[in-house]
Tab-separated table of C-alpha atoms in Angstrom:
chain	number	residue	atom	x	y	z
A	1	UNK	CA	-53.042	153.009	-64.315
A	2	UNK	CA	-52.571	150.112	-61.544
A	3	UNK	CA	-50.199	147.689	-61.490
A	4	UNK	CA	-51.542	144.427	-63.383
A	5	UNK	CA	-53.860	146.565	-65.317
A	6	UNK	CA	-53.194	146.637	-69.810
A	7	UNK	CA	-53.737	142.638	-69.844
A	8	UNK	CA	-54.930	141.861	-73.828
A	9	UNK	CA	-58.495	139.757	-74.034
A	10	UNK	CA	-58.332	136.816	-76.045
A	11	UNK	CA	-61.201	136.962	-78.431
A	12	UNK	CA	-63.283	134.351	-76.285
A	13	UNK	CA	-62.772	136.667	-72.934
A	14	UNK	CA	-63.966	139.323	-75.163
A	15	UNK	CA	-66.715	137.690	-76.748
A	16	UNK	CA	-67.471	136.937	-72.664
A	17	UNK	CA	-67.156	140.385	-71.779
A	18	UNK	CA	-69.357	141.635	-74.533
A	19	UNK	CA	-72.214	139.544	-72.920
A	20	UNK	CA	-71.566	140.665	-69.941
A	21	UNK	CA	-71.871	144.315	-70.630
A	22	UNK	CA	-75.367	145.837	-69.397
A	23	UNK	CA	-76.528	147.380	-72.845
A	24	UNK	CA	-76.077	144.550	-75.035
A	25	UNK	CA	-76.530	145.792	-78.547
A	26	UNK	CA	-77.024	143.777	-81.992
A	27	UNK	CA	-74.172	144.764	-84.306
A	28	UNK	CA	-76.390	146.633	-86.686
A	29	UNK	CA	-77.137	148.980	-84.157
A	30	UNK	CA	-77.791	152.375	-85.784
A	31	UNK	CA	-77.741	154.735	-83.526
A	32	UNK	CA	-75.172	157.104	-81.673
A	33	UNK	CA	-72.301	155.608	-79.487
A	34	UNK	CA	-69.802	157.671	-77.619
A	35	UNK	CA	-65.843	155.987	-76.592
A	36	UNK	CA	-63.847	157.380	-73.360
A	37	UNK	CA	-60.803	155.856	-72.601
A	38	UNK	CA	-58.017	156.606	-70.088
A	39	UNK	CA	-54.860	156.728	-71.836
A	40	UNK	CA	-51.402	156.082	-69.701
A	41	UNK	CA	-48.206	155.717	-70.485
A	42	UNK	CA	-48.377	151.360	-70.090
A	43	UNK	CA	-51.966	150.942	-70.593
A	44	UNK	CA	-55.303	152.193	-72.049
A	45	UNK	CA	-58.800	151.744	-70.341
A	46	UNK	CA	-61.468	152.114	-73.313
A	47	UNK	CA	-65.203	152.481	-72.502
A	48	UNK	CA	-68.095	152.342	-75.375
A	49	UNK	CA	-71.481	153.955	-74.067
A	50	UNK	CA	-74.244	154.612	-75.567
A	51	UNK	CA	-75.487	158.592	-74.641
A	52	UNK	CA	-77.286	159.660	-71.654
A	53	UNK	CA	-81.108	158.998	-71.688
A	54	UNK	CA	-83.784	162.005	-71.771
A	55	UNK	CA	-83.458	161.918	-68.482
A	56	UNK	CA	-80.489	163.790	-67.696
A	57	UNK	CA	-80.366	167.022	-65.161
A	58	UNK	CA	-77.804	169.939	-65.448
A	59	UNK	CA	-76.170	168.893	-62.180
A	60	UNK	CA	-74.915	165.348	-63.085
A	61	UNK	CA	-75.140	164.973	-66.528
A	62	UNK	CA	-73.484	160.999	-65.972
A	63	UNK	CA	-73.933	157.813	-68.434
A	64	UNK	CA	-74.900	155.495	-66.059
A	65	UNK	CA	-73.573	152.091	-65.904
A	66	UNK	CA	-76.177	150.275	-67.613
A	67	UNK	CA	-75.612	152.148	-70.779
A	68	UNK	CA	-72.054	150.745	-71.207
A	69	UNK	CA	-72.090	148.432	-74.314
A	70	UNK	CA	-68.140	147.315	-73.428
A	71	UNK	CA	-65.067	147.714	-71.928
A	72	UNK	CA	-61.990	146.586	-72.243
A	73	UNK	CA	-58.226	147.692	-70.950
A	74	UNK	CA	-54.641	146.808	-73.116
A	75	UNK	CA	-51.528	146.902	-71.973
A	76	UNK	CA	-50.336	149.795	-74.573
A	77	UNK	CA	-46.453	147.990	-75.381
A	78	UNK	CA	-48.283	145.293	-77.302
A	79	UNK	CA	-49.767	148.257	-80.163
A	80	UNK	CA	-47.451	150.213	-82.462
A	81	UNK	CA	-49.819	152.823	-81.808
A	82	UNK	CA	-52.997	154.392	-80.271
A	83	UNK	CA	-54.769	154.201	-83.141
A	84	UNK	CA	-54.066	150.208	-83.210
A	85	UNK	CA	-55.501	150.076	-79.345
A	86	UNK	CA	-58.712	151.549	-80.696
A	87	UNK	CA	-59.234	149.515	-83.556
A	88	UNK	CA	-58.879	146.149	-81.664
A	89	UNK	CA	-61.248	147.734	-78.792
A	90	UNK	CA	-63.668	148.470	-81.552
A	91	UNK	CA	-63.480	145.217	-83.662
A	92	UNK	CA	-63.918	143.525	-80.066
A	93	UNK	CA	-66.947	145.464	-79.017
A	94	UNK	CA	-68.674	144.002	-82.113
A	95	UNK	CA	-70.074	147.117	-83.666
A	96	UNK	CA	-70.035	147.916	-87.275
A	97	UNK	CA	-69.620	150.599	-87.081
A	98	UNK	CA	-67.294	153.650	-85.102
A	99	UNK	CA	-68.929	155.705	-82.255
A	100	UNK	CA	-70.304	158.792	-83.193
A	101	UNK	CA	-68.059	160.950	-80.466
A	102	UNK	CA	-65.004	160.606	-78.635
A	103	UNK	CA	-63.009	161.903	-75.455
A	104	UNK	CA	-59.356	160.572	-74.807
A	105	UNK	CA	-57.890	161.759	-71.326
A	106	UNK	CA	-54.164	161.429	-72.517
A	107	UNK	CA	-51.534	161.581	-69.994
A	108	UNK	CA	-49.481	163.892	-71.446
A	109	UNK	CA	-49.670	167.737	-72.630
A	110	UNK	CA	-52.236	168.379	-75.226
A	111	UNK	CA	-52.081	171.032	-77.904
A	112	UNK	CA	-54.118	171.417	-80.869
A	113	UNK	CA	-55.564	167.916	-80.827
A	114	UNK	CA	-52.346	166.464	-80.516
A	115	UNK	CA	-50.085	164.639	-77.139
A	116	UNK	CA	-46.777	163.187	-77.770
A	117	UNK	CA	-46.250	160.166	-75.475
A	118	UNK	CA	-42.410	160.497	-75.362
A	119	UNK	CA	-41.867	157.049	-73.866
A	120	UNK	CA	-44.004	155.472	-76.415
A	121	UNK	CA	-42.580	157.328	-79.338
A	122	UNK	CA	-46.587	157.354	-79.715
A	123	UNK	CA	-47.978	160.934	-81.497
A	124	UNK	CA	-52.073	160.926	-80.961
A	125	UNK	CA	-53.919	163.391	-83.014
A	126	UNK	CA	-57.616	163.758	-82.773
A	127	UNK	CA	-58.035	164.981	-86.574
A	128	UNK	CA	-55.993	162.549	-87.747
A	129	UNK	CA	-57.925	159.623	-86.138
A	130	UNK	CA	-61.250	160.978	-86.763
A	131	UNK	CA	-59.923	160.327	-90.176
A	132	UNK	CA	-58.368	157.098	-90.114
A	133	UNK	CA	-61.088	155.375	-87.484
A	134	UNK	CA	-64.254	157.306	-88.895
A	135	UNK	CA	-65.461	159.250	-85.646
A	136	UNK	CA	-66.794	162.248	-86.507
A	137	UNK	CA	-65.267	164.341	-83.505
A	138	UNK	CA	-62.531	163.419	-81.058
A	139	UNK	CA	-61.304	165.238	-77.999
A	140	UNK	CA	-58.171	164.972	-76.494
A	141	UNK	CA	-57.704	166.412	-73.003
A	142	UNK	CA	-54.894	166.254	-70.318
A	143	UNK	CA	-55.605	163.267	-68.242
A	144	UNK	CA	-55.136	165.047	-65.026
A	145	UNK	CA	-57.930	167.822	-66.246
A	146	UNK	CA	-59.813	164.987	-66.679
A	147	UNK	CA	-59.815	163.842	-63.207
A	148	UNK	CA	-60.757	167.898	-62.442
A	149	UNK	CA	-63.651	167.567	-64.593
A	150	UNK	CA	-64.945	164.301	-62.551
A	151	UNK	CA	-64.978	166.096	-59.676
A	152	UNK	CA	-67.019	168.751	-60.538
A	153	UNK	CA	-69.549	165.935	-62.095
């Protein structure tokens, strides 16, 4: 994470950004939504998509830009915990519901759905939040793996 990212929206820079997001979505929406977010050790880029059209190929199998429905980065010393950061992301996207699917790139070790951030005192566990936040599935994966994996894409 860059220096001067993890800034908080106010709820009218929100509201802004949520207009300005390509796939803008009424809040009854009822059908799948998938979060990614980048997860550092001082902030946390968060990314709500909708899923790749019908027309995706086995070679770049990419949710293109226009199918974001928001974004949003916090700086992560303002949340007792990840679990807080996705709930505000969430309650500012405007849904009313969770995301169907979702893929944290943590940076830290990940076993068994879990990564302690030591110098957070933070524990994230993907069964844990599924329950709490109501996603069905979560992944956690090593944020550095992560970066392997968009390479490959």
């Amino acid at each position: 994470m860059g220096a001067g990212a993890g800034t908080q929206s106010t709820p009218k820079q929100a509201a802004e950004k949520k207009r300005a997001c390509m796939a803008n979505l009424r809040h009854d929406y009822a059908g799948d939504m998938l979060l990614a977010a980048d997860v550092g050790g001082t902030s946390s880029r968060m990314h709500l998509f909708l899923p790749p059209g019908e027309h995706v190929t086995d070679v770049a199998p990419l949710v293109p830009p226009n199918r974001m429905i928001y974004s949003n980065h916090y700086s992560n010393n303002k949340f007792d915990t990840f679990t807080d950061v996705v709930r505000t992301f969430l309650k500012e996207a405007g849904m009313d519901r969770p995301p169907r699917l979702a893929c944290f790139a943590v940076a830290g070790v990940v076993v068994e759905g879990r990564c302690n951030f030591v110098n957070r005192g933070w524990v994230i566990s993907a069964r844990q939040m599924e329950v709490d936040i109501g996603i069905e599935k979560i992944e956690l994966i090593n944020d550095f793996a992560a970066q392997g994996y968009g390479i490959i894409s």
